[in-house]
Tab-separated table of C-alpha atoms in Angstrom:
chain	number	residue	atom	x	y	z
A	1167	MET	CA	7.648	73.137	9.720
A	1168	LEU	CA	6.682	69.827	8.110
A	1169	TYR	CA	5.370	68.637	11.465
A	1170	ARG	CA	3.023	71.620	11.725
A	1171	VAL	CA	1.882	71.418	8.105
A	1172	ALA	CA	1.259	67.662	7.946
A	1173	ARG	CA	-0.627	67.034	11.189
A	1174	TYR	CA	-2.767	64.393	9.536
A	1175	ARG	CA	-4.598	62.370	12.202
A	1176	ARG	CA	-2.392	63.760	14.935
A	1177	ARG	CA	-4.627	62.460	17.735
A	1178	VAL	CA	-4.595	58.949	16.242
A	1179	VAL	CA	-0.807	59.023	15.931
A	1180	ALA	CA	-0.297	60.257	19.499
A	1181	GLU	CA	-2.714	57.680	20.951
A	1182	ASN	CA	-1.146	54.839	18.966
A	1183	LEU	CA	2.338	55.760	20.166
A	1184	ALA	CA	1.197	56.060	23.787
A	1185	ARG	CA	-0.345	52.582	23.716
A	1186	ALA	CA	2.508	50.988	21.778
A	1187	PHE	CA	5.327	52.472	23.868
A	1188	PRO	CA	3.973	53.011	27.402
A	1189	GLU	CA	7.479	52.607	28.837
A	1190	GLU	CA	8.821	55.574	26.863
A	1191	THR	CA	8.814	59.109	28.231
A	1192	PRO	CA	6.371	61.627	26.741
A	1193	ALA	CA	9.373	63.472	25.304
A	1194	ARG	CA	10.601	60.342	23.525
A	1195	ARG	CA	7.142	59.612	22.092
A	1196	LEU	CA	6.871	63.197	20.887
A	1197	GLU	CA	10.233	62.813	19.178
A	1198	ILE	CA	9.006	59.680	17.369
A	1199	GLU	CA	5.830	61.540	16.404
A	1200	ARG	CA	7.776	64.445	14.911
A	1201	ARG	CA	10.086	62.089	13.037
A	1202	PHE	CA	7.086	60.153	11.743
A	1203	TYR	CA	5.498	63.279	10.290
A	1204	ALA	CA	8.772	64.299	8.655
A	1205	PHE	CA	8.981	60.826	7.112
A	1206	PHE	CA	5.295	60.900	6.146
A	1207	CYS	CA	5.815	64.119	4.170
A	1208	ASP	CA	8.737	62.508	2.359
A	1209	LEU	CA	6.599	59.444	1.677
A	1210	LEU	CA	3.903	61.578	0.044
A	1211	VAL	CA	6.485	63.152	-2.258
A	1212	GLU	CA	7.940	59.727	-3.051
A	1213	SER	CA	4.453	58.403	-3.821
A	1214	VAL	CA	3.968	61.083	-6.471
A	1215	LYS	CA	7.434	60.318	-7.826
A	1216	THR	CA	6.395	56.667	-8.221
A	1217	LEU	CA	4.295	57.706	-11.229
A	1218	THR	CA	7.413	58.748	-13.157
A	1219	ILE	CA	10.466	57.154	-11.533
A	1220	SER	CA	12.553	55.005	-13.871
A	1221	PRO	CA	13.696	51.451	-13.041
A	1222	GLU	CA	17.293	52.709	-13.096
A	1223	LYS	CA	16.593	55.433	-10.552
A	1224	LEU	CA	14.663	52.986	-8.372
A	1225	ARG	CA	17.653	50.629	-8.366
A	1226	GLN	CA	19.789	53.479	-7.064
A	1227	ARG	CA	17.382	54.255	-4.237
A	1228	VAL	CA	16.332	50.787	-3.073
A	1229	VAL	CA	18.818	48.043	-2.173
A	1230	LEU	CA	17.654	44.417	-2.077
A	1231	LYS	CA	19.386	42.151	0.431
A	1232	ASN	CA	19.700	38.343	0.401
A	1233	MET	CA	17.872	37.863	-2.902
A	1234	ASP	CA	19.646	34.512	-3.193
A	1235	LEU	CA	16.982	33.210	-0.796
A	1236	PHE	CA	14.629	32.939	-3.797
A	1237	GLU	CA	16.965	31.163	-6.234
A	1238	ASN	CA	16.322	27.596	-5.087
A	1239	TYR	CA	12.580	28.192	-5.020
A	1240	PHE	CA	12.664	29.509	-8.583
A	1241	ARG	CA	14.712	26.568	-9.865
A	1242	ALA	CA	12.293	24.169	-8.172
A	1243	GLY	CA	9.266	25.983	-9.594
A	1244	GLN	CA	8.001	26.646	-6.068
A	1245	ASN	CA	5.629	29.573	-5.677
A	1246	LEU	CA	5.831	31.694	-2.525
A	1247	LEU	CA	3.907	34.094	-0.339
A	1248	VAL	CA	5.607	37.247	0.965
A	1249	VAL	CA	4.154	39.146	3.927
A	1250	MET	CA	5.106	42.680	4.908
A	1251	GLY	CA	3.788	45.732	6.735
A	1252	HIS	CA	3.315	49.434	6.035
A	1253	LEU	CA	6.975	50.039	6.797
A	1254	GLY	CA	9.104	52.558	4.911
A	1255	ASN	CA	8.177	52.980	1.262
A	1256	TRP	CA	6.458	49.653	0.657
A	1257	GLU	CA	5.510	50.645	-2.909
A	1258	TRP	CA	9.129	51.244	-3.895
A	1259	ALA	CA	10.086	47.997	-2.167
A	1260	GLY	CA	7.577	46.076	-4.292
A	1261	GLY	CA	8.537	47.839	-7.496
A	1262	ARG	CA	12.232	47.273	-6.922
A	1263	PHE	CA	11.660	43.585	-6.211
A	1264	ALA	CA	9.452	43.169	-9.288
A	1265	GLY	CA	12.198	44.671	-11.440
A	1266	GLN	CA	14.811	42.140	-10.329
A	1267	SER	CA	12.988	38.966	-9.309
A	1268	PRO	CA	12.564	36.185	-11.892
A	1269	PHE	CA	9.134	35.529	-10.368
A	1270	GLU	CA	6.020	37.414	-11.406
A	1271	LEU	CA	5.084	39.581	-8.416
A	1272	GLN	CA	1.383	39.610	-7.575
A	1273	VAL	CA	0.310	42.212	-5.022
A	1274	ILE	CA	-2.932	41.694	-3.120
A	1275	TYR	CA	-4.789	44.945	-2.503
A	1276	ARG	CA	-8.104	46.223	-1.249
A	1277	PRO	CA	-9.714	48.408	-3.972
A	1278	LEU	CA	-10.222	52.011	-2.917
A	1279	GLN	CA	-13.709	53.490	-2.790
A	1280	ASN	CA	-12.591	56.445	-4.900
A	1281	ARG	CA	-12.351	54.942	-8.372
A	1282	TRP	CA	-10.027	57.657	-9.674
A	1283	PHE	CA	-7.486	57.040	-6.917
A	1284	ASP	CA	-7.946	53.289	-7.271
A	1285	ARG	CA	-7.046	53.441	-10.969
A	1286	LEU	CA	-4.115	55.712	-10.155
A	1287	VAL	CA	-2.675	53.293	-7.585
A	1288	PHE	CA	-3.275	50.369	-9.946
A	1289	ARG	CA	-1.385	52.131	-12.737
A	1290	MET	CA	1.386	53.173	-10.347
A	1291	ARG	CA	2.005	49.566	-9.326
A	1292	ALA	CA	1.619	48.082	-12.795
A	1293	ARG	CA	4.171	50.433	-14.360
A	1294	LEU	CA	6.797	49.141	-11.925
A	1295	GLY	CA	6.138	45.541	-12.940
A	1296	MET	CA	3.758	44.479	-10.189
A	1297	THR	CA	0.503	42.636	-10.932
A	1298	PRO	CA	-2.236	44.036	-8.655
A	1299	VAL	CA	-4.841	41.467	-7.566
A	1300	PRO	CA	-8.067	42.579	-5.815
A	1301	MET	CA	-8.419	40.953	-2.400
A	1302	ARG	CA	-11.641	39.130	-3.267
A	1303	GLN	CA	-9.946	37.468	-6.241
A	1304	THR	CA	-6.938	36.211	-4.260
A	1305	LEU	CA	-7.746	32.506	-4.016
A	1306	ARG	CA	-9.098	32.303	-7.556
A	1307	THR	CA	-5.974	33.985	-8.918
A	1308	LEU	CA	-3.547	31.834	-6.942
A	1309	LEU	CA	-5.306	28.645	-8.032
A	1310	ALA	CA	-5.324	29.767	-11.663
A	1311	HIS	CA	-1.606	30.618	-11.538
A	1312	ARG	CA	-0.317	27.540	-9.733
A	1313	GLU	CA	1.641	26.480	-12.831
A	1314	LYS	CA	3.259	29.901	-13.210
A	1315	LYS	CA	6.262	31.052	-11.198
A	1316	THR	CA	4.717	33.661	-8.924
A	1317	ILE	CA	5.298	35.404	-5.633
A	1318	THR	CA	2.176	36.815	-4.028
A	1319	THR	CA	2.631	39.679	-1.592
A	1320	PHE	CA	0.329	40.651	1.265
A	1321	ILE	CA	0.561	43.890	3.235
A	1322	ALA	CA	-0.738	42.129	6.300
A	1323	ASP	CA	-0.796	44.712	9.098
A	1324	GLN	CA	-4.178	46.255	8.346
A	1325	THR	CA	-7.176	45.954	10.659
A	1326	PRO	CA	-9.412	42.932	9.995
A	1327	PRO	CA	-13.010	42.527	11.160
A	1328	PRO	CA	-12.711	41.557	14.843
A	1329	GLU	CA	-15.076	38.598	14.512
A	1330	THR	CA	-12.820	36.855	11.950
A	1331	ALA	CA	-9.446	37.982	13.301
A	1332	HIS	CA	-6.835	36.190	15.349
A	1333	TRP	CA	-6.026	38.137	18.530
A	1334	MET	CA	-2.499	38.434	19.908
A	1335	ARG	CA	-0.229	40.807	21.822
A	1336	PHE	CA	1.308	43.236	19.360
A	1337	LEU	CA	3.079	46.423	20.411
A	1338	ASN	CA	1.984	46.013	24.042
A	1339	GLN	CA	-1.724	45.521	23.422
A	1340	GLU	CA	-4.281	42.963	22.297
A	1341	THR	CA	-4.532	43.322	18.532
A	1342	PRO	CA	-6.713	41.695	15.855
A	1343	VAL	CA	-4.547	40.403	13.004
A	1344	PHE	CA	-5.228	38.941	9.568
A	1345	THR	CA	-4.880	35.202	9.033
A	1346	GLY	CA	-5.584	35.149	5.300
A	1347	ALA	CA	-1.988	34.702	4.155
A	1348	GLU	CA	-1.497	31.810	6.569
A	1349	LYS	CA	-4.675	30.067	5.431
A	1350	LEU	CA	-3.602	30.310	1.802
A	1351	ALA	CA	-0.084	29.113	2.597
A	1352	VAL	CA	-1.430	26.038	4.367
A	1353	ARG	CA	-3.996	25.293	1.667
A	1354	LEU	CA	-1.534	25.654	-1.225
A	1355	GLY	CA	1.625	24.489	0.537
A	1356	TYR	CA	3.470	27.726	-0.263
A	1357	PRO	CA	6.471	28.766	1.867
A	1358	VAL	CA	6.128	32.175	3.535
A	1359	VAL	CA	8.792	34.900	3.556
A	1360	PHE	CA	8.873	38.108	5.603
A	1361	ALA	CA	9.894	41.300	3.792
A	1362	GLY	CA	11.234	44.152	5.907
A	1363	VAL	CA	12.202	47.688	4.956
A	1364	ARG	CA	14.812	49.953	6.501
A	1365	ARG	CA	15.211	53.627	5.696
A	1366	LEU	CA	18.882	54.353	5.105
A	1367	ARG	CA	18.413	58.089	4.620
A	1368	ARG	CA	15.891	60.387	2.954
A	1369	GLY	CA	14.696	58.710	-0.232
A	1370	PHE	CA	16.865	55.598	0.157
A	1371	TYR	CA	15.824	52.185	1.479
A	1372	GLU	CA	17.001	48.641	2.084
A	1373	VAL	CA	14.674	45.664	1.668
A	1374	TYR	CA	15.543	42.361	3.341
A	1375	PHE	CA	13.905	38.943	3.448
A	1376	GLU	CA	13.598	36.186	6.057
A	1377	GLU	CA	11.900	32.805	5.780
A	1378	LEU	CA	9.026	32.356	8.225
A	1379	THR	CA	8.248	28.782	7.214
A	1380	THR	CA	9.282	26.378	4.483
A	1381	ALA	CA	6.633	23.803	5.429
A	1382	PRO	CA	3.339	25.593	6.174
A	1383	THR	CA	1.316	22.389	6.329
A	1384	ARG	CA	3.346	21.293	9.363
A	1385	THR	CA	2.694	24.446	11.392
A	1386	SER	CA	0.161	24.832	14.183
A	1387	PRO	CA	-2.851	27.165	13.842
A	1388	ALA	CA	-1.860	30.868	13.907
A	1389	GLU	CA	1.858	30.003	14.064
A	1390	ILE	CA	2.705	31.715	10.765
A	1391	THR	CA	0.510	34.700	11.590
A	1392	GLU	CA	2.176	35.198	14.964
A	1393	LYS	CA	5.680	34.740	13.530
A	1394	PHE	CA	4.998	37.471	10.990
A	1395	ASN	CA	3.591	39.923	13.509
A	1396	ARG	CA	6.408	39.332	15.993
A	1397	ARG	CA	8.973	39.925	13.257
A	1398	LEU	CA	7.163	43.044	12.100
A	1399	GLU	CA	7.037	44.289	15.693
A	1400	ARG	CA	10.823	43.978	15.972
A	1401	ALA	CA	11.264	45.890	12.725
A	1402	ILE	CA	8.960	48.661	13.947
A	1403	CYS	CA	10.841	48.973	17.229
A	1404	GLU	CA	14.149	49.239	15.351
A	1405	GLN	CA	12.916	52.241	13.332
A	1406	PRO	CA	9.519	53.300	14.690
A	1407	GLU	CA	9.183	56.530	12.739
A	1408	ILE	CA	8.782	54.729	9.382
A	1409	TRP	CA	5.668	52.704	10.294
A	1410	LEU	CA	2.225	54.063	9.380
A	1411	TRP	CA	1.111	55.347	12.789
A	1412	SER	CA	-1.738	57.368	11.259
A	1413	HIS	CA	-3.682	54.156	10.595
A	1414	ARG	CA	-6.452	53.404	13.123
A	1415	ARG	CA	-4.869	50.058	13.911
A	1416	TRP	CA	-6.531	49.590	17.310
A	1417	LYS	CA	-10.059	50.809	16.638
A	1418	HIS	CA	-11.436	47.438	17.793
A	1419	ARG	CA	-11.249	46.108	21.331
A	1420	LYS	CA	-11.171	42.450	22.276
A	1421	ARG	CA	-14.282	41.228	24.035
A	1422	GLU	CA	-13.893	38.994	27.064
A	1423	ASN	CA	-15.399	35.959	25.318
A	1424	THR	CA	-13.356	36.397	22.137
A	1425	LYS	CA	-11.037	33.506	21.311
A	1426	PRO	CA	-7.356	34.199	20.455
C-alpha cells in the first residue's frame, strides 16, 4: 500500500535503478524500488519525529560505531571533515553524533528556496546540537573556526554543475561529483573521514566511520573525492533501498571534450 501511495518521482527512481544496476533482473530492480518506497515513507515519518525526538530516544535508535577514531584528533586539537551521502536517516545520524562527540558539529547545507521549510530544517538540525552552515559561507566559517575543535560535515552526493564537477564512474555510469570537500581538506590540511549508515530495522540505524585520508596535502588531485564516492558506492550496493533514488542524480551527461 505504501508503494502505491508514495510513488514520488517513480519514473526517476526506476530509471536510476536501471542505469545503476543493469546486471540485475527487472524483477530484482522492482523489488529494490518497492523496498525504497517503503523506506522512504518511514523516512518521512522519522523526519517529522526529528522535530520532537529527545536525545535519549535518539540514542536508543541510532548506534555509533568506532567513535574512538576521533579521540586522538580531539586530544591533538585537529579539526576534521566528514563526508557522507543521502543514506539511511542522515539527519538522525548527524544529530546522534552531535550529541556524543566532543567536537562541535558543523553541517554544510544548501538553503532551500522555500524560506518556511528552510527555517524548519535549520531548527530541526539545531535542536539536535548541529550547527548549520550555508554552503556559500563554508570557507569563511572554517577559517574563522580554525582555533575551535570542530568537525564539518558534507553530504557530498548531490549533483554539481557539470562544468565545475569531477567526472568518474559511479554506479555503472559517468557521474559528475563534488570536489569541494577535497579542496577544503587540502587547503586547510584537515583529515577526511567517511560516515556510513546502515538500517538495522525500521526506525533503527548504525553509523560507522572510516578514515579516507590523514594527510590530504599529500594526495593526488581527485584522490579524496574518488575514495569517498567508491566507498559510498559500496555502501549503497550493500543496502540499496536506503539511498535516495528519487534524486535526479544523473540529469547531466558528460560531453566528449569534458575532462575527468
